[in-house]
Amino acid sequence: MDAAGGWAGRFVHPVGIFGLCGAAAVLAAWLVPGFATANNIANVVTQSSALGLVAIGQTFVIVAGLIDLSVGQLLGLSVVLTCALTAGRSGWLIPVALAMVAMGAGVGAAHSWFVNRLRVDSLILTFGTLSVLQGVIFAYTDRSVGRVPPELAWVANERVAGVPIAGLVLLGFALIAHVALTRTRFGVRLFATGGDAESARRAGVGVHGVRLLAFVWSGIGATLGGLLVAGRLGTGYPNAGQGFELDAIVAVVLGGASLAGGRGSIAGTVGAALLLGVISNVLNLLEVSAFVQTFAKGLIVVGAIVLTHARSKPPAATGSRATAPASGRSTLSSRP
Amino acid sequence: MKAAATLNWRSTGERLSRWAIVLVLAALYLLAVALSDAFLEPVYLGNILRQAAPVGIAAIGTTLVMILGCVDLSIGAIISFAAVFCAVLMAGEADNVPLAVGATLVVSTAMGAVNGLLVVFNRSSSFILTLGSALAIYGLTQIFSGGTARGIVAPGFREFFNHRIGDVIPVLALAMLALAAVLETAMRTTRLGRQIYLIGSNVDAARLAGVPVAAVTFVCYAVSGLFAGLGGIAVLARSGVSSTFTGRGFEFDALAAIVLGGTVFSGGRGTIIGTVAGTLVLFMAFNLVNILGFNYNLQLVLKGAIIILASAAYARLGGDR
């Protein structure tokens, strides 16, 4: 829709979110005792990396103008299955991890089939799969099962020369995702599809294939996040994924993406995931009660969105949209 | 020629999709009767209606927002808040009931109004804004309740709502149907109702035609908040317990009911009657799963499957663009 703003947004916004993240960190270092230690910073990164992975996958879906609410339960399922299947055996880790990633890709592919062929709205579709996956998890187990192999626990918790390994995993995944989003033909087509699916289709973009890949990215991000969460928990807790989907969406939107599609960046998403980590770390250090934390988080989300989105979208720009939402596209657009 | 034929097919499809949920409800009922005699008993049907009331009441209010083409994810949080707030104000005294109910409705309408202001004055999507406000309201509820079940329901309050008129239909179920009838009539006969459909169909055309889009949006969110408050009171009336997370997940149950009822995400289409029927389909399916002896997990899978299949069916019937 606003192509110029979209392109500018892609480059300007990440700076904004990192500025916000940096400002929060500086403020915290100044005001909160115990924040600015190497140990604590590494903790924040370790704690944020699973969310970062999920949010990176979600970025692809949101840029495509879709949404994926199933990632939380998909993460939960991969936590449970990883722990149950490996049962602490190191030799099983690689095959099981690969199977989990394949499972994520499979769920993503199934989503894209429903959206492409049956034209189901992605919000209601993935809410449906959220429910199905939750049912599957609890049909399998209602208590923690299995044990995580020591190698996975090492990846999720430990540091090499002070650098958290989970953070390196996040960085690696983010780099690949960034290249895919900005340097490949798929990336260009993804932005085109999210901006206006019908125009993209007429311009020769294989919209169905683009949506397939977007959902596959999301599924893989969720299952990779699940591996990290499994490593941190040490055992397969069936409720592990609860709420991840909403945090991931918040991170993507704070990172400058528009839920109407066509806009978003990996750097912005990662910055926002870290910002959420810093906020919850600071509130913990200040010994704010969990209740007040929930309240504060809500206010921060609304406040940040009001601030960032009032700026990047001039109120006069109403035209173009609303008349022809292209087929199969989610209508999470800005209204009215 | 071809275009005309397509058009004709589409309008048939639209007519079908408008009443599809009623057919689904009838089919599901026949299936239920075939599987269990319990569904022939009026008292049991009254029970299902009463069970559905909290979600149903909240869902019919949110249907307005959905017809506009927006969403309201904060209703689960408002339901929880309303239940706790109302119970605390009642404090176990029958004299406090009018004040408690009145204050609860005022506060939940105000919460809906804040959502409305956010959506009107911000150009990011209502999805993320109401998601954020839901978090804030859950936080408020937890702070208010201290994280435990608080407040005591006044004597007579539960008894009144659970009383069965003619030993069959509980007052609570009747309240849901009455509220739905009022709102459906309003949507069909008032100018505001027509304006809501117009905005949902084409916001730019509505604006050019002089419809006060901002004001209508604001009113719809306030109504959604009010009905979520009523839903919270209904939860309290049904169970008598007010915990912080009473309403958690209700927003998605309501969303599912609304979509089952034929309201589309792009807005402009949908009815209150459809939403009520959608709610009943959902709860009858849950009851069926229970009565057949399957556990809660299968309910979750079934709920997901129903939602996916129903929206796929609507898309096929031309219910979605």
XYZ file of C-alpha atoms in Angstrom:
657
model
C 0.000 0.000 0.000
C 2.424 2.770 0.955
C 5.419 1.482 -0.907
C 7.677 4.420 -0.170
C 6.857 4.394 3.532
C 7.293 0.633 3.504
C 10.779 0.777 2.072
C 11.784 3.642 4.314
C 10.217 1.848 7.246
C 12.273 -1.225 6.596
C 15.487 0.688 7.051
C 14.525 3.402 9.494
C 12.564 1.384 11.971
C 15.192 -1.137 13.131
C 17.343 1.838 14.129
C 14.396 3.113 16.146
C 13.819 -0.145 17.983
C 17.526 -0.606 18.703
C 17.589 3.005 19.878
C 14.682 2.222 22.191
C 16.370 -0.997 23.326
C 19.662 0.838 23.883
C 17.949 3.670 25.745
C 16.168 1.148 27.958
C 19.486 -0.613 28.633
C 21.324 2.644 29.446
C 18.499 3.780 31.701
C 18.465 0.388 33.389
C 22.250 0.378 33.824
C 22.010 3.780 35.457
C 19.004 3.190 37.701
C 18.869 -0.525 38.383
C 21.620 -2.061 40.487
C 22.759 -5.394 39.133
C 21.634 -4.812 35.559
C 24.888 -3.754 33.939
C 26.924 -6.821 34.784
C 28.261 -9.080 32.042
C 26.534 -11.978 33.766
C 23.115 -10.326 33.770
C 23.346 -9.109 30.181
C 24.254 -12.631 29.084
C 21.236 -13.873 31.027
C 18.930 -11.465 29.218
C 20.247 -12.699 25.864
C 19.897 -16.357 26.900
C 16.351 -15.788 28.087
C 15.302 -13.853 24.990
C 16.725 -16.176 22.350
C 13.853 -18.687 22.173
C 11.374 -15.845 21.741
C 13.723 -14.330 19.169
C 13.712 -17.516 17.080
C 9.917 -17.785 17.174
C 9.520 -14.091 16.357
C 11.917 -14.309 13.395
C 9.766 -17.066 11.889
C 6.639 -15.034 12.614
C 8.175 -12.043 10.805
C 7.992 -13.888 7.463
C 4.328 -14.713 7.984
C 3.425 -11.184 9.051
C 5.340 -9.587 6.167
C 3.283 -11.839 3.876
C 0.141 -10.269 5.364
C -0.737 -13.419 7.314
C -0.467 -14.449 10.936
C 0.470 -17.662 12.763
C -1.105 -18.144 16.182
C -0.092 -21.802 16.386
C 3.616 -21.197 17.084
C 3.260 -21.309 20.869
C 1.683 -24.761 20.952
C 3.973 -25.954 18.155
C 6.879 -24.906 20.354
C 5.272 -26.743 23.271
C 4.831 -29.896 21.189
C 8.471 -29.849 20.117
C 9.575 -29.381 23.755
C 7.546 -32.402 24.856
C 8.547 -34.598 21.915
C 12.239 -33.672 22.096
C 12.443 -34.648 25.755
C 10.259 -37.736 25.407
C 11.995 -39.126 22.319
C 15.606 -38.479 23.326
C 15.013 -39.351 26.991
C 18.418 -37.918 27.765
C 20.278 -39.984 25.138
C 22.851 -37.863 23.316
C 22.923 -40.080 20.247
C 19.271 -39.363 19.534
C 19.622 -35.600 19.713
C 20.509 -34.871 16.064
C 17.841 -37.121 14.480
C 15.162 -35.895 16.887
C 16.132 -32.252 16.366
C 15.933 -32.729 12.610
C 12.583 -34.460 12.991
C 11.303 -31.516 15.046
C 12.373 -29.019 12.388
C 10.723 -31.205 9.750
C 7.575 -31.289 11.866
C 7.590 -27.479 12.006
C 8.022 -27.260 8.259
C 5.208 -29.782 7.806
C 2.788 -27.841 9.995
C 3.699 -24.699 8.059
C 3.088 -26.448 4.756
C -0.305 -27.662 5.982
C -1.214 -24.095 6.968
C -0.292 -22.777 3.555
C -2.428 -25.448 1.887
C -5.490 -24.307 3.830
C -4.791 -20.643 3.108
C -3.942 -21.119 -0.566
C -6.408 -23.774 -1.633
C -9.312 -23.365 0.770
C -8.875 -19.606 1.292
C -9.249 -19.874 5.050
C -8.274 -16.718 6.915
C -4.890 -17.365 8.524
C -5.935 -15.927 11.906
C -8.839 -18.308 12.377
C -6.978 -21.202 10.734
C -3.950 -20.995 13.004
C -6.185 -20.449 16.005
C -7.793 -23.736 15.035
C -4.425 -25.489 14.823
C -3.440 -23.915 18.142
C -6.378 -25.713 19.687
C -5.630 -28.966 17.836
C -1.936 -28.948 18.808
C -2.801 -28.211 22.433
C -5.186 -31.153 22.397
C -2.488 -33.376 20.881
C 0.070 -32.353 23.526
C -2.288 -33.075 26.400
C -3.569 -36.274 24.857
C 0.075 -37.374 24.802
C 0.914 -36.253 28.324
C -0.467 -34.034 31.045
C 2.749 -33.936 33.054
C 6.399 -33.324 32.319
C 7.972 -36.188 30.395
C 11.435 -37.279 29.367
C 14.777 -35.641 29.826
C 16.864 -33.465 27.620
C 20.316 -34.657 26.425
C 23.178 -32.767 28.133
C 24.368 -31.305 24.821
C 21.079 -29.505 24.249
C 21.074 -28.194 27.816
C 24.618 -26.953 27.163
C 23.549 -25.091 24.005
C 20.576 -23.528 25.749
C 22.245 -22.454 28.985
C 26.017 -22.214 28.753
C 28.455 -19.613 27.508
C 31.652 -19.702 25.498
C 34.091 -16.954 26.510
C 31.203 -15.152 28.184
C 29.021 -15.244 25.081
C 25.783 -17.208 25.492
C 25.559 -20.020 22.924
C 21.798 -19.551 22.629
C 22.524 -15.972 21.590
C 24.882 -17.249 18.882
C 22.149 -19.605 17.642
C 19.775 -16.641 17.518
C 22.363 -14.528 15.691
C 22.994 -17.265 13.130
C 19.294 -17.839 12.449
C 18.731 -14.066 12.274
C 21.525 -13.641 9.712
C 20.133 -16.382 7.472
C 16.631 -14.944 7.822
C 17.879 -11.431 7.119
C 19.588 -12.564 3.924
C 16.477 -14.506 2.865
C 14.285 -11.479 3.505
C 16.431 -8.793 1.894
C 18.829 -10.424 -0.559
C 16.815 -13.123 -2.303
C 14.120 -13.249 -4.928
C 11.874 -14.919 -2.323
C 12.272 -11.892 -0.052
C 11.276 -9.436 -2.762
C 8.269 -11.585 -3.637
C 7.327 -11.886 0.029
C 7.175 -8.098 0.417
C 5.235 -7.827 -2.839
C 2.725 -10.466 -1.716
C 2.268 -8.808 1.654
C 1.915 -5.359 0.121
C -0.812 -6.394 -2.297
C -1.295 -10.077 -3.080
C -3.493 -9.478 -6.125
C -1.057 -7.066 -7.766
C 1.803 -9.397 -6.962
C -0.047 -12.289 -8.561
C -0.727 -10.241 -11.698
C 2.925 -9.279 -11.825
C 3.763 -12.971 -12.021
C 4.647 -13.712 -8.410
C 3.782 -17.259 -7.371
C 1.820 -16.113 -4.355
C 1.010 -19.644 -3.215
C 4.661 -20.667 -3.115
C 5.584 -17.496 -1.240
C 2.948 -18.190 1.415
C 4.141 -21.790 1.681
C 7.712 -20.688 2.404
C 6.541 -18.003 4.865
C 4.597 -20.557 6.920
C 7.487 -23.019 6.722
C 9.846 -20.361 8.139
C 7.385 -19.781 10.965
C 7.085 -23.493 11.754
C 10.863 -23.935 11.747
C 11.374 -20.871 13.969
C 8.863 -22.264 16.459
C 10.408 -25.742 16.616
C 13.956 -24.345 16.912
C 12.668 -22.162 19.739
C 11.205 -25.342 21.216
C 14.623 -27.013 21.203
C 16.096 -24.090 23.157
C 13.206 -24.058 25.631
C 13.603 -27.820 26.097
C 17.289 -27.286 26.836
C 16.466 -24.629 29.413
C 13.689 -26.569 31.144
C 15.516 -29.907 31.037
C 12.255 -31.811 30.757
C 9.179 -31.879 28.547
C 6.710 -29.543 30.231
C 3.420 -29.635 28.272
C 2.520 -25.991 28.977
C 5.921 -24.682 27.884
C 4.621 -22.879 24.811
C 1.709 -21.034 26.360
C 1.657 -17.366 25.361
C 4.676 -17.520 23.051
C 2.515 -16.723 20.028
C 1.345 -13.429 21.467
C 4.812 -12.382 22.664
C 6.201 -13.211 19.228
C 3.552 -11.133 17.465
C 4.181 -8.246 19.858
C 7.919 -8.467 19.115
C 7.372 -8.464 15.357
C 5.015 -5.482 15.493
C 7.242 -3.530 17.899
C 10.058 -4.284 15.473
C 8.314 -2.192 12.852
C 6.228 -4.713 10.928
C 2.674 -3.929 9.937
C 0.022 -6.586 10.528
C -1.438 -5.516 7.189
C 1.650 -7.020 5.573
C 4.376 -5.719 3.312
C 6.567 -4.329 6.041
C 8.948 -5.703 8.634
C 12.577 -6.534 9.282
C 14.575 -9.208 11.053
C 16.780 -6.646 12.809
C 13.697 -4.883 14.137
C 12.161 -8.129 15.351
C 15.329 -9.253 17.135
C 15.747 -5.803 18.678
C 12.176 -5.891 19.954
C 12.588 -9.419 21.380
C 15.677 -8.187 23.262
C 13.772 -5.089 24.416
C 11.026 -7.321 25.867
C 13.784 -9.350 27.569
C 15.384 -6.207 29.046
C 12.014 -4.977 30.334
C 11.136 -8.212 32.078
C 14.690 -8.523 33.453
C 14.581 -4.991 34.889
C 11.155 -5.556 36.439
C 12.517 -8.766 37.995
C 15.615 -7.028 39.336
C 13.420 -4.320 40.834
C 11.416 -7.124 42.461
C 8.181 -5.905 40.934
C 5.404 -8.414 41.543
C 4.359 -10.641 38.653
C 0.931 -8.994 38.625
C 2.282 -5.501 38.208
C 4.641 -6.884 35.543
C 1.713 -8.121 33.460
C 0.040 -4.737 33.781
C 3.247 -2.867 32.919
C 3.898 -5.110 29.938
C 0.441 -4.358 28.560
C 0.918 -0.623 28.998
C 4.361 -0.793 27.382
C 3.025 -2.751 24.402
C 0.150 -0.337 23.830
C 2.352 2.704 24.476
C 5.120 1.539 22.165
C 2.670 0.732 19.381
C 0.909 4.056 19.764
C 4.263 5.859 19.594
C 5.852 3.930 16.741
C 2.803 3.574 14.555
C 1.533 7.098 14.893
C 4.863 8.225 13.468
C 5.313 5.861 10.560
C 1.831 6.284 9.111
C 0.479 9.723 8.279
C -3.220 9.984 9.150
C -4.093 11.449 5.740
C -3.142 8.338 3.791
C -6.450 6.555 3.494
C -6.950 5.809 -0.215
C -5.853 2.637 -1.962
C -6.807 -0.042 0.566
C -10.158 -1.349 1.670
C -11.602 -1.475 -1.813
C -9.920 -4.666 -2.949
C -8.441 -6.894 -0.315
C -6.908 -9.629 -2.420
C -8.024 -13.195 -2.122
C -6.877 -15.303 0.763
C -5.273 -12.383 2.450
C -5.689 -11.778 6.127
C -7.568 -8.646 7.019
C -5.660 -7.601 10.067
C -5.177 -4.286 8.412
C -5.319 -0.914 9.994
C -8.829 0.307 10.451
C -10.580 2.639 10.307
C -22.776 -14.376 -19.466
C -20.192 -16.131 -17.470
C -19.974 -13.216 -15.072
C -23.715 -13.260 -14.574
C -23.688 -16.968 -13.892
C -20.886 -16.534 -11.384
C -22.764 -13.719 -9.744
C -25.877 -15.816 -9.487
C -23.946 -18.724 -8.026
C -22.302 -16.382 -5.588
C -25.552 -14.932 -4.317
C -26.918 -18.447 -3.829
C -23.730 -19.233 -1.997
C -24.150 -16.145 0.123
C -27.706 -17.014 0.994
C -26.583 -20.513 1.853
C -23.705 -19.294 3.979
C -25.993 -16.937 5.863
C -28.169 -19.804 7.074
C -25.530 -22.508 7.004
C -24.894 -22.304 10.734
C -28.565 -22.938 11.512
C -28.441 -26.031 9.305
C -25.221 -27.129 11.003
C -26.842 -26.611 14.393
C -29.855 -28.691 13.351
C -27.648 -31.442 11.900
C -25.462 -31.506 15.001
C -28.548 -31.718 17.184
C -29.918 -34.663 15.212
C -26.533 -36.379 15.466
C -26.484 -35.714 19.208
C -29.979 -37.148 19.628
C -28.970 -40.228 17.668
C -25.964 -40.747 19.924
C -27.505 -39.954 23.279
C -31.025 -39.692 24.639
C -29.943 -36.935 27.000
C -30.307 -34.405 24.204
C -34.064 -35.055 24.147
C -34.468 -33.795 27.688
C -35.437 -30.109 27.917
C -33.573 -29.726 31.209
C -30.312 -30.847 29.605
C -30.810 -28.468 26.705
C -31.394 -25.718 29.259
C -28.080 -26.683 30.816
C -26.262 -26.339 27.503
C -27.816 -22.909 26.982
C -26.747 -21.852 30.461
C -23.214 -23.122 29.877
C -23.018 -21.190 26.641
C -24.357 -17.963 28.157
C -21.104 -16.266 29.312
C -19.279 -16.802 26.017
C -22.450 -16.190 24.032
C -23.233 -12.872 25.703
C -19.692 -11.598 25.212
C -19.644 -12.869 21.625
C -22.805 -11.077 20.541
C -21.299 -7.754 21.671
C -18.029 -8.416 19.885
C -19.913 -9.357 16.718
C -20.490 -5.615 16.193
C -16.758 -4.978 16.227
C -16.189 -7.886 13.845
C -18.821 -6.645 11.391
C -16.883 -3.368 11.377
C -13.880 -5.357 10.188
C -11.953 -5.058 13.455
C -11.304 -7.528 16.281
C -11.456 -7.260 20.063
C -9.099 -9.647 21.843
C -9.537 -7.961 25.217
C -12.960 -9.411 26.048
C -11.500 -12.416 27.893
C -9.611 -10.012 30.138
C -12.661 -7.788 30.628
C -14.769 -10.852 31.534
C -12.226 -11.832 34.191
C -12.030 -8.304 35.536
C -15.804 -7.917 35.642
C -16.256 -11.200 37.524
C -13.691 -10.310 40.197
C -14.753 -6.659 40.471
C -18.441 -7.531 40.785
C -17.821 -10.227 43.413
C -15.641 -7.917 45.504
C -18.204 -5.091 45.401
C -20.997 -7.492 46.378
C -19.050 -8.685 49.398
C -21.724 -11.233 50.192
C -24.494 -8.703 50.848
C -27.717 -8.769 48.850
C -28.084 -4.997 49.292
C -24.903 -4.393 47.329
C -26.050 -6.176 44.184
C -27.439 -3.170 42.229
C -24.357 -1.077 42.981
C -21.974 -3.925 42.153
C -23.641 -4.778 38.854
C -23.977 -1.118 37.871
C -20.378 -0.248 38.688
C -19.090 -3.359 36.900
C -20.966 -2.481 33.740
C -19.755 1.124 33.844
C -16.126 0.073 34.285
C -16.222 -2.584 31.563
C -17.890 -0.181 29.151
C -15.149 2.304 29.960
C -12.514 -0.343 29.181
C -14.197 -1.004 25.849
C -14.294 2.747 25.233
C -10.543 3.000 25.842
C -10.048 0.253 23.251
C -12.243 2.251 20.909
C -10.154 5.391 21.403
C -6.936 3.422 20.801
C -8.280 1.949 17.576
C -9.713 5.247 16.342
C -6.632 7.328 17.059
C -4.013 4.790 16.059
C -3.473 3.401 12.648
C -1.994 0.068 13.626
C -4.353 -2.881 13.697
C -7.009 -3.457 16.319
C -5.589 -6.979 16.769
C -2.344 -5.844 18.362
C -3.876 -2.898 20.247
C -6.547 -4.998 21.960
C -3.956 -7.701 22.605
C -1.909 -5.127 24.526
C -4.897 -3.786 26.408
C -5.861 -7.381 27.301
C -2.470 -7.792 28.992
C -2.906 -4.541 30.902
C -6.415 -5.529 32.039
C -5.236 -8.996 33.158
C -2.529 -7.219 35.157
C -5.103 -4.885 36.711
C -7.284 -7.850 37.613
C -4.372 -9.644 39.262
C -3.363 -6.534 41.196
C -6.956 -6.036 42.255
C -7.525 -9.624 43.311
C -4.079 -10.313 44.715
C -3.888 -13.352 42.466
C -6.462 -15.435 44.282
C -10.197 -15.828 44.106
C -11.612 -12.857 45.954
C -15.027 -11.488 46.728
C -18.169 -13.234 47.856
C -21.280 -13.555 45.768
C -24.402 -12.169 47.414
C -26.976 -14.734 48.537
C -29.816 -15.027 46.056
C -27.697 -13.768 43.150
C -26.761 -17.187 41.798
C -30.128 -18.637 42.712
C -31.908 -15.946 40.691
C -29.909 -16.538 37.509
C -29.959 -20.317 37.781
C -33.648 -20.478 38.559
C -35.445 -22.431 35.849
C -38.576 -20.826 34.513
C -41.156 -23.587 34.204
C -38.464 -25.906 35.558
C -36.793 -25.893 32.146
C -35.055 -22.774 30.942
C -32.617 -21.030 33.300
C -32.905 -17.248 33.652
C -29.292 -16.924 32.531
C -30.031 -18.633 29.209
C -33.076 -16.444 28.758
C -30.926 -13.364 29.435
C -28.570 -14.361 26.626
C -31.426 -14.857 24.179
C -33.056 -11.563 25.201
C -29.803 -9.613 24.811
C -29.268 -11.216 21.411
C -32.805 -10.323 20.316
C -32.330 -6.693 21.379
C -29.010 -6.367 19.556
C -30.231 -8.152 16.425
C -33.236 -5.831 16.254
C -30.986 -2.826 16.729
C -28.674 -3.990 13.949
C -31.590 -4.441 11.571
C -33.651 -1.366 12.331
C -31.424 1.464 13.524
C -29.281 3.830 11.533
C -26.274 2.835 13.650
C -26.759 -0.781 12.598
C -26.750 0.094 8.922
C -23.723 2.324 9.404
C -21.824 -0.571 11.017
C -22.502 -2.816 8.006
C -21.572 -0.010 5.632
C -18.241 0.664 7.332
C -17.485 -3.037 7.341
C -18.224 -3.375 3.634
C -16.184 -0.416 2.521
C -14.730 2.038 4.980
C -13.751 4.586 2.348
C -17.174 4.628 0.739
C -18.733 4.970 4.187
C -16.476 7.896 4.991
C -17.258 9.593 1.671
C -20.962 9.043 2.322
C -20.620 11.000 5.524
C -20.762 8.145 8.015
C -19.005 9.173 11.236
C -16.568 6.250 11.102
C -14.642 7.191 14.237
C -17.759 7.670 16.357
C -19.352 4.410 15.190
C -16.120 2.499 15.843
C -15.898 3.992 19.312
C -19.502 3.016 20.112
C -18.962 -0.556 18.854
C -15.956 -1.067 21.122
C -17.841 0.405 24.078
C -20.702 -2.035 23.386
C -18.194 -4.886 23.125
C -16.800 -3.894 26.530
C -20.302 -3.639 28.015
C -21.243 -7.113 26.788
C -17.950 -8.535 28.037
C -18.885 -7.052 31.416
C -22.288 -8.731 31.177
C -20.471 -11.947 30.258
C -18.326 -11.590 33.377
C -21.425 -11.186 35.519
C -22.873 -14.245 33.764
C -19.768 -16.275 34.674
C -20.191 -15.183 38.264
C -23.878 -16.054 38.187
C -23.170 -19.481 36.730
C -20.269 -20.578 38.881
C -20.226 -18.206 41.831
C -16.434 -18.209 41.683
C -14.365 -15.243 40.611
C -10.734 -16.008 39.943
C -8.265 -13.892 38.041
C -8.316 -16.043 34.953
C -12.039 -16.811 34.771
C -12.241 -15.430 31.278
C -8.885 -16.540 29.894
C -9.344 -18.012 26.447
C -12.948 -16.802 26.227
C -11.905 -14.272 23.593
C -10.954 -17.112 21.272
C -14.061 -19.139 22.040
C -16.085 -16.025 21.252
C -14.090 -15.428 18.078
C -14.698 -19.011 17.017
C -18.438 -18.671 17.714
C -18.614 -15.434 15.735
C -16.803 -16.879 12.733
C -18.876 -20.066 12.888
C -21.918 -17.811 12.834
C -20.983 -16.421 9.457
C -19.252 -13.154 10.306
C -16.187 -12.715 8.124
C -12.903 -11.136 9.170
C -13.018 -8.620 6.379
C -16.220 -7.246 7.899
C -19.489 -6.097 6.403
C -21.259 -9.391 6.907
C -22.617 -11.279 9.882
C -25.583 -11.470 12.212
C -26.159 -11.670 15.940
C -28.421 -14.711 15.454
C -25.573 -16.407 13.602
C -23.242 -15.759 16.526
C -25.716 -17.272 18.992
C -26.097 -20.314 16.744
C -22.306 -20.546 16.447
C -21.952 -20.493 20.224
C -24.540 -23.249 20.564
C -22.790 -25.398 17.949
C -19.532 -25.038 19.866
C -21.040 -25.925 23.233
C -23.220 -28.713 21.902
C -20.111 -30.251 20.356
C -18.284 -29.983 23.708
C -21.196 -31.629 25.481
C -21.354 -34.367 22.904
C -17.659 -35.119 23.395
C -18.185 -35.234 27.149
C -21.250 -37.412 27.044
C -19.518 -39.870 24.720
C -16.853 -40.255 27.384
C -13.943 -38.603 25.616
C -11.731 -36.299 27.596
C -10.972 -32.604 27.465
C -8.040 -33.052 25.069
C -10.335 -34.325 22.384
C -12.561 -31.315 22.965
C -9.610 -29.104 22.090
C -8.853 -31.063 18.917
C -12.530 -31.049 17.986
C -12.854 -27.327 18.606
C -9.890 -26.659 16.343
C -11.192 -28.970 13.641
C -14.676 -27.416 13.726
C -13.230 -23.925 13.423
C -10.968 -24.818 10.496
C -13.620 -26.814 8.618
C -16.316 -24.202 9.163
C -14.198 -21.340 7.896
C -13.069 -23.441 4.939
C -16.723 -24.183 4.170
C -17.639 -20.503 4.344
C -14.775 -19.590 2.061
C -16.044 -22.193 -0.413
C -19.596 -20.879 -0.281
C -18.383 -17.425 -1.222
C -18.717 -16.227 2.323
C -15.211 -14.863 2.075
C -13.679 -12.863 -0.697
